[in-house]
Coordinates of C-alpha atoms in Angstrom, one line a residue:
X195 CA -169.8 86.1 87.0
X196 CA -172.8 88.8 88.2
X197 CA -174.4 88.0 85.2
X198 CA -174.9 84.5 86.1
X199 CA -177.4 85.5 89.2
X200 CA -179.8 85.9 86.3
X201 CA -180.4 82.0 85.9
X202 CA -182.3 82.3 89.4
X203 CA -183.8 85.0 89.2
X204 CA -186.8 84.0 87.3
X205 CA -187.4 81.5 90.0
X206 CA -186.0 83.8 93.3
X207 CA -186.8 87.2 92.7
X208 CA -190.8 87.8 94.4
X209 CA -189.9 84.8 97.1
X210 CA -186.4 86.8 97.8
X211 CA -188.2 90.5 97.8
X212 CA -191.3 88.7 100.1
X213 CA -188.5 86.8 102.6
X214 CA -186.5 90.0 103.2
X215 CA -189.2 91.8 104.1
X216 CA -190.2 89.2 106.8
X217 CA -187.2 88.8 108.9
X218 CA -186.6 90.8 111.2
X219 CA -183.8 93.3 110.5
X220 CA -180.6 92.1 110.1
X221 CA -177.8 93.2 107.4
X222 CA -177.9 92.6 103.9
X223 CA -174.6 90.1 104.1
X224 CA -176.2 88.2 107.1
X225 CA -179.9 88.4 104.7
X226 CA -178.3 87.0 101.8
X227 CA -176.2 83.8 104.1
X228 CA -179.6 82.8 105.8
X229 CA -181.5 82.5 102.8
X230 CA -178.9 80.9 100.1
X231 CA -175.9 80.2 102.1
X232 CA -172.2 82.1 102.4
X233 CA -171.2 82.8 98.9
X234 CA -167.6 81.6 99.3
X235 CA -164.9 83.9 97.9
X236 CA -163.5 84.4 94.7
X237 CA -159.9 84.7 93.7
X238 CA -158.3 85.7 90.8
X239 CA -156.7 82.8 88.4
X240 CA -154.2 82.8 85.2
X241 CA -154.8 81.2 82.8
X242 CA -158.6 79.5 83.3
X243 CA -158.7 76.8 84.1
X244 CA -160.2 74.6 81.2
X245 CA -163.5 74.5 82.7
X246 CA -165.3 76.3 85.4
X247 CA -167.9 73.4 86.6
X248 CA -167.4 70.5 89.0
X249 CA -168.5 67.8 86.1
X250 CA -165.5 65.3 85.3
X251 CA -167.4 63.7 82.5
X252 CA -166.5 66.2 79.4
X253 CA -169.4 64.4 77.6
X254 CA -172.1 65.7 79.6
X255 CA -174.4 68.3 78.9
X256 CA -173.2 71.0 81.6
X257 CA -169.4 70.5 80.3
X258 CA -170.6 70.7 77.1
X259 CA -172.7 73.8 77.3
X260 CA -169.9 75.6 79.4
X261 CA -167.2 74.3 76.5
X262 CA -169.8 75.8 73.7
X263 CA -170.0 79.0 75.5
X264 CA -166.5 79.2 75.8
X265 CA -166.2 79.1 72.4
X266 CA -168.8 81.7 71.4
X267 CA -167.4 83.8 74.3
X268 CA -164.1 84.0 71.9
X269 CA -165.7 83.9 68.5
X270 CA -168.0 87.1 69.8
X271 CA -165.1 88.9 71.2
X272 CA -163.2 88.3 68.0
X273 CA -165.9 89.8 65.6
X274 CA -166.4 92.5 67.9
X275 CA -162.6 93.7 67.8
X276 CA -162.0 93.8 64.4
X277 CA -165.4 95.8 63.4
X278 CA -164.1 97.6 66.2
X279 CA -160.3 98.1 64.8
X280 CA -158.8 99.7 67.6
X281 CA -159.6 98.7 71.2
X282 CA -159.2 94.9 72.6
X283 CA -161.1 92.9 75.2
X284 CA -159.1 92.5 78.6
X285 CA -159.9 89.3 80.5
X286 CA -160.2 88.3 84.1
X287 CA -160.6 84.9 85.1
X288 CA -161.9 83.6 88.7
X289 CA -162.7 80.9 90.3
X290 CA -164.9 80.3 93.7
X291 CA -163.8 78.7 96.9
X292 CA -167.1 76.8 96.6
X293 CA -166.5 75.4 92.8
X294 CA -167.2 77.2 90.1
X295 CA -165.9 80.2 88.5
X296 CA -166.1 82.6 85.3
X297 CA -164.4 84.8 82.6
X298 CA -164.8 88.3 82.2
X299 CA -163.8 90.0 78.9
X300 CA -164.1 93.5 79.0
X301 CA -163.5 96.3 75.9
X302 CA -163.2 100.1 76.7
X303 CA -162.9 103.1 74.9
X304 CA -162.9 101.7 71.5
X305 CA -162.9 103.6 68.1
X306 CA -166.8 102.0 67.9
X307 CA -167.6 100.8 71.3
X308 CA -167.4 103.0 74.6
X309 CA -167.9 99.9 76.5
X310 CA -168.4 96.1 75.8
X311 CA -168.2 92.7 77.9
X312 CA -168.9 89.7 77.9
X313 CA -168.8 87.5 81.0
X314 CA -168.8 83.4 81.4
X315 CA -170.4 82.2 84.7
X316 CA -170.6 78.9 86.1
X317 CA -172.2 79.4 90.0
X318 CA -173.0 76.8 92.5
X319 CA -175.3 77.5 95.5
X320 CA -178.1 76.3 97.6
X321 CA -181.7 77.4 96.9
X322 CA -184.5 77.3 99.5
X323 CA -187.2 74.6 98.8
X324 CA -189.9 77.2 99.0
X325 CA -188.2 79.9 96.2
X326 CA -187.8 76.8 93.9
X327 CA -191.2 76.1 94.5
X328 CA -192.6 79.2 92.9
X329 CA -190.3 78.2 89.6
X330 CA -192.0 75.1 89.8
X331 CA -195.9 76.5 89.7
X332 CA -194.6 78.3 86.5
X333 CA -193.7 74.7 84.8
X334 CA -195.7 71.4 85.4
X335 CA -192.3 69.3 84.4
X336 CA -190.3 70.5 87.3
X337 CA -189.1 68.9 89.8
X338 CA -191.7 68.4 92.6
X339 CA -189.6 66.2 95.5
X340 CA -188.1 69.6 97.6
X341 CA -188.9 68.9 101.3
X342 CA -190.1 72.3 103.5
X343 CA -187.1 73.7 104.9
X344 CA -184.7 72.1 102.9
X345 CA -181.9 74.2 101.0
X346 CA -181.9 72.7 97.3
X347 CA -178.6 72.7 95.3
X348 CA -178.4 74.1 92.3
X349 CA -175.7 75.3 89.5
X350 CA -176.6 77.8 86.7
X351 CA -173.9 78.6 83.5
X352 CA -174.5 80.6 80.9
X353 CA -172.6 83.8 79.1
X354 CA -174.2 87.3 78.9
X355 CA -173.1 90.2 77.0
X356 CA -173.8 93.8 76.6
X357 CA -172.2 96.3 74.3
X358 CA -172.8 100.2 74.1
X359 CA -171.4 101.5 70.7
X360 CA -169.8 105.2 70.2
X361 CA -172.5 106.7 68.0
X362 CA -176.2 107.5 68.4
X363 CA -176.9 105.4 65.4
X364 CA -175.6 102.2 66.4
X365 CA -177.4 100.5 68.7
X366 CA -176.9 98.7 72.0
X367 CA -177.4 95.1 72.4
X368 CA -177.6 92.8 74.8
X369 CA -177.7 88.5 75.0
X370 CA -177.6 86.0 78.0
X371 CA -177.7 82.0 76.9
X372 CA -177.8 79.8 80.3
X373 CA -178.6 76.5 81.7
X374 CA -179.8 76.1 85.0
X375 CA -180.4 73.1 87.2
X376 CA -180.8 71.6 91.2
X377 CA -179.7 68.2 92.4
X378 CA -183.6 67.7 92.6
X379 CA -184.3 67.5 89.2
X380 CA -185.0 70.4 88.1
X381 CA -184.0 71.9 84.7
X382 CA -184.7 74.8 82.2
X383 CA -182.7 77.1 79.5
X384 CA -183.2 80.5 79.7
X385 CA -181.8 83.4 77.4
X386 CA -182.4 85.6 74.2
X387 CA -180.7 88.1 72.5
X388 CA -182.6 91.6 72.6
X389 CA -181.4 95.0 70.4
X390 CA -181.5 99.1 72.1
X391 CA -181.1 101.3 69.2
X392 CA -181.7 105.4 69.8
X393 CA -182.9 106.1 66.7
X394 CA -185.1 103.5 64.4
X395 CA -183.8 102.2 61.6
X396 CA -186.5 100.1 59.6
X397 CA -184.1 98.2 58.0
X398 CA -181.7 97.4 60.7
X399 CA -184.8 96.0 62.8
X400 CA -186.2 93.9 59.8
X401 CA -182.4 92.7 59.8
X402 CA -182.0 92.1 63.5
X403 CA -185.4 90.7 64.0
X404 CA -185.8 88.9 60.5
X405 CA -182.8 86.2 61.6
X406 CA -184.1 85.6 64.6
X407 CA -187.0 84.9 63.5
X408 CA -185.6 82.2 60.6
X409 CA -183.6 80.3 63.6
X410 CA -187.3 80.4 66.1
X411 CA -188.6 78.7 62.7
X412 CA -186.0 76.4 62.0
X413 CA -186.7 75.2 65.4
X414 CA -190.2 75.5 66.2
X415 CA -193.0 78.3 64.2
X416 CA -194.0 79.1 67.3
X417 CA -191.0 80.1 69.3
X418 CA -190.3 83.7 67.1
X419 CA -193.7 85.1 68.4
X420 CA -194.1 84.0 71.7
X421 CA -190.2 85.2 72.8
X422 CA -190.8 88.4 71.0
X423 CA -194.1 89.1 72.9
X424 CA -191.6 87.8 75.8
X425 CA -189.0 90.2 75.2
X426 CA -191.5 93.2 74.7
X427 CA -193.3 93.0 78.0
X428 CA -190.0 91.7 80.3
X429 CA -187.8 95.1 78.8
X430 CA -190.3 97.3 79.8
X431 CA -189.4 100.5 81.8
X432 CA -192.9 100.2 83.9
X433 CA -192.4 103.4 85.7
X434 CA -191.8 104.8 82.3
X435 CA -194.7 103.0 80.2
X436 CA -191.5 102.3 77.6
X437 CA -189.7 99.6 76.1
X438 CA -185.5 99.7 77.3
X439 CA -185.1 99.2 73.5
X440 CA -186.9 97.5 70.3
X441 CA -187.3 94.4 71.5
X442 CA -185.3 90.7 70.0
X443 CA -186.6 87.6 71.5
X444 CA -186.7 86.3 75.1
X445 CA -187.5 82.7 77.2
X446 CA -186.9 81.6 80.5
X447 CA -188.4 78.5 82.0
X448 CA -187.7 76.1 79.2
X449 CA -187.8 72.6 79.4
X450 CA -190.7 71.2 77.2
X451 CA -188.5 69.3 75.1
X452 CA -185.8 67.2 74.8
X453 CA -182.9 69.3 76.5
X454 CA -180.4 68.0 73.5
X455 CA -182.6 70.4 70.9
X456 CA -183.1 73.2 73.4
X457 CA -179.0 72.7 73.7
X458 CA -178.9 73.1 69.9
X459 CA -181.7 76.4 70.0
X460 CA -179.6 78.2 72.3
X461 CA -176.5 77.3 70.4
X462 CA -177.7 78.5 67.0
X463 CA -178.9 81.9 68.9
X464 CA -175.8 82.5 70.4
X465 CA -173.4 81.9 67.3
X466 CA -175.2 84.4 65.4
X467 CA -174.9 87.6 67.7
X468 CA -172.3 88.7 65.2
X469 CA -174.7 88.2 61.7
X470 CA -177.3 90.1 63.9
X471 CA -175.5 93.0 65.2
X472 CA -172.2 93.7 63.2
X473 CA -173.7 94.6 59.8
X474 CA -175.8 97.1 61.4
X475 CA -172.7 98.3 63.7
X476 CA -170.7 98.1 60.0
X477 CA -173.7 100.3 58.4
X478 CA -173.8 103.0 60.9
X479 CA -170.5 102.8 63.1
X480 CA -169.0 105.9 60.5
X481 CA -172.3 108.2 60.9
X482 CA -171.7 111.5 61.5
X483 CA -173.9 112.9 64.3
X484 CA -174.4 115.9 66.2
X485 CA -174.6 117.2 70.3
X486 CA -178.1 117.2 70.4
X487 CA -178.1 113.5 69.1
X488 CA -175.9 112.2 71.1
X489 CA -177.4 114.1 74.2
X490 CA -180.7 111.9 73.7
X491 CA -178.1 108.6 73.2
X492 CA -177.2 109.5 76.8
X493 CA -180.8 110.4 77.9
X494 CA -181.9 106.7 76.6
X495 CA -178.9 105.2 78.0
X496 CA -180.1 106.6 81.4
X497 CA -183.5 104.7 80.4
X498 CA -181.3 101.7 80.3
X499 CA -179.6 102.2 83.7
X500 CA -183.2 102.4 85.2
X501 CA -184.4 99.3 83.5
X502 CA -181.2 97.8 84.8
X503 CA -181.4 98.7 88.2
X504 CA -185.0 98.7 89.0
X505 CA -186.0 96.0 87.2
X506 CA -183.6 93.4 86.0
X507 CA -184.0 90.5 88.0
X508 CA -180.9 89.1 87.4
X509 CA -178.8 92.5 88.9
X510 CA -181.3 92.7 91.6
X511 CA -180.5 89.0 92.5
X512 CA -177.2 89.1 92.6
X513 CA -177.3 92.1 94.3
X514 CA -179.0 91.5 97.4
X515 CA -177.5 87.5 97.6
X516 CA -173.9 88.5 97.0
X517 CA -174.1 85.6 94.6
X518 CA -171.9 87.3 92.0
X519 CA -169.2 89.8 91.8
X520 CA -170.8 93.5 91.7
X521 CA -168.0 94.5 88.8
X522 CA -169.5 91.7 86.8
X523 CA -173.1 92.5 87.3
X524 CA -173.0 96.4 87.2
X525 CA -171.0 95.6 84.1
X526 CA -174.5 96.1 82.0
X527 CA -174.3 99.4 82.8
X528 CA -173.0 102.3 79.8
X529 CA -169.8 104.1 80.3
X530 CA -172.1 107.6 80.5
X531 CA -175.7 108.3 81.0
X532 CA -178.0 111.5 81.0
X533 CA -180.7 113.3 83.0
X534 CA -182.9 115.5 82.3
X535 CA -185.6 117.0 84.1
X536 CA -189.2 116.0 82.1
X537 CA -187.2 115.7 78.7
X538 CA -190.0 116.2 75.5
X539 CA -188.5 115.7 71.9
X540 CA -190.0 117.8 69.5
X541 CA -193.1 116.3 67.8
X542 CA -192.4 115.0 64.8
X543 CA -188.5 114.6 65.6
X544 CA -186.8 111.4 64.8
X545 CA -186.5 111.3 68.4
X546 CA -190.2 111.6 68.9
X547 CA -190.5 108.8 66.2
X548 CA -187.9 106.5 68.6
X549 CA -189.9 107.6 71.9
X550 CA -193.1 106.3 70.0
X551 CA -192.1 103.0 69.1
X552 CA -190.3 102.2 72.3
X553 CA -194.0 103.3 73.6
X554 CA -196.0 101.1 71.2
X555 CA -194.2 97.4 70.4
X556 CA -194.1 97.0 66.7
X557 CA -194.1 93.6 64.7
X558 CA -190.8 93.9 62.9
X559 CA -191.2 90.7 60.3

């Protein structure tokens, strides 16, 4: 479900940060209800129900989209327990007093993976006209009828993933696929699929970035380069001057075409996270390694909690509007992570190589 705060917070996050800092003090509970509106609670549910949204028509594009999730949700968890042989996911299912819902699947302690999940969201609210009017100066075919003052609302679904592996040589990845749009009209698809190894692996990232790059084509030539250059300077630990990982691709704001073919895009992205990651997982997932390697996995995994906690607009959103469940949205975050004071690899260490490239963006394909 926290993962789902993520569809606004492209549009939300600056006027959110600038709004809180203008009223005068109040709690963060009370912050959250004046700008977006109570929450409403969420309670547990077994089975799920078949689908999370308010829709009754099963033939339109929200039920669809939640019922193709749905389906990747289970194909991804399946490919993901049998490379990992061992462990299975658990699953939670909720569903809010206010409509709408989600479906947690969570793996932990695996033979491969310390920690995997993958969480459906389907989230209703109510968006202040003037935060939806900064998503709307980013795209000239938004909606423009939102009256001052008025609370807009909206519903966002989409399914978001992340997965820290066992051993320093197989990498973390991460996806998020979502739809997001406001009784006013507005609409965009938002998403990609992005890959944290901890050491580089020139074949894994030709792999990794080399089929993402034949489904941008299939689709349009010039998706693959503009969501890679997207993905490189969104992941970016500013306070660091590195990358969180090596990059994938990454949009937001998408509505330029016919929403049927961005439907089909986001599709084709999400039912190949297993040819994407697996083979490398299947490659590495038997390396031996050493304590010094996997001290610097837990050092970069402590890069990823940063990234995650400073930046990611989607935690920080959910966050501070108690949109989301905080289990869900802290669920990003690795099973263990490392300090240490002003860490240097040694030059010339495969560690120094790794620091270098998440330092310098490379073109992979």
């Amino acid at each position: 479900l926290g993962t789902a705060v993520s569809f606004l917070a492209g549009c939300a996050a600056a006027a959110t940060a600038m709004a809180f800092r203008a009223r005068a003090p109040q709690t963060q509970q009370q912050e959250s209800i004046a700008m977006f509106g109570a929450a409403g609670a969420y309670k547990p549910v077994s089975p799920a129900p078949s689908h999370l949204g308010k829709d009754t028509d099963p033939n339109c594009l929200r039920r669809r989209f939640e019922a193709m999730l749905r389906r990747n949700q289970d194909m991804i968890c399946a490919a993901i327990e049998k490379c990992d042989g061992g462990a299975k996911f658990s699953t939670d299912a909720f569903v809010n007093e206010n409509g709408g819902g989600g479906i947690s699947r969570v793996l932990a302690n695996g033979k491969v993976w310390e920690k995997a999940g993958i969480n459906l969201s389907v989230v209703y609210g109510n968006m202040p006209a003037d935060t939806l009017a900064l998503a709307r100066e980013r795209q000239a075919k938004y909606a423009k009828e939102a009256i001052p003052g008025e609370k807009v609302p909206f519903v966002a679904i989409g399914l978001s993933c992340v997965m820290h592996p066992r051993d320093p040589h197989c990498p973390t990845m991460h996806f998020n696929y979502r739809i997001f749009e406001t009784d006013a009209g507005d609409w965009w698809f938002a998403g990609g699929t992005d890959i944290t190894p901890i050491y580089v692996d020139e074949d894994d990232m030709r792999h990794f970035h080399g089929l993402y790059k034949k489904i941008c084509d299939k689709h349009d030539p010039m998706f693959y380069p503009k969501f890679k250059k997207w993905a490189d300077e969104y992941f970016l630990i500013k306070h660091r001057g590195e990358t969180r990982g090596l990059g994938g691709i990454f949009f937001d704001d998408l509505n330029d075409r016919d929403p049927e073919k961005l439907f089909a895009f986001a599709e084709e992205c999400l039912s190949n996270v297993p040819a994407a990651y697996v083979p490398i997982i299947e490659k590495h997932k038997n390396d031996t390694f050493t304590e010094e390697q996997k001290a610097w996995q837990l050092i970069r995994r402590g890069r990823y909690v940063e990234f995650n906690v400073i930046y990611d607009r989607g935690v920080i959103f959910g966050l501070k509007t108690g949109l989301g469940r905080p289990e869900a949205i802290l669920m990003t975050l690795p099973q263990y992570a490392r300090w240490e004071y002003n860490h240097q690899p040694a030059p010339g260490s495969p560690e120094a190589i790794a620091l270098d490239a998440f330092k310098k963006p490379r073109e992979w394909v």
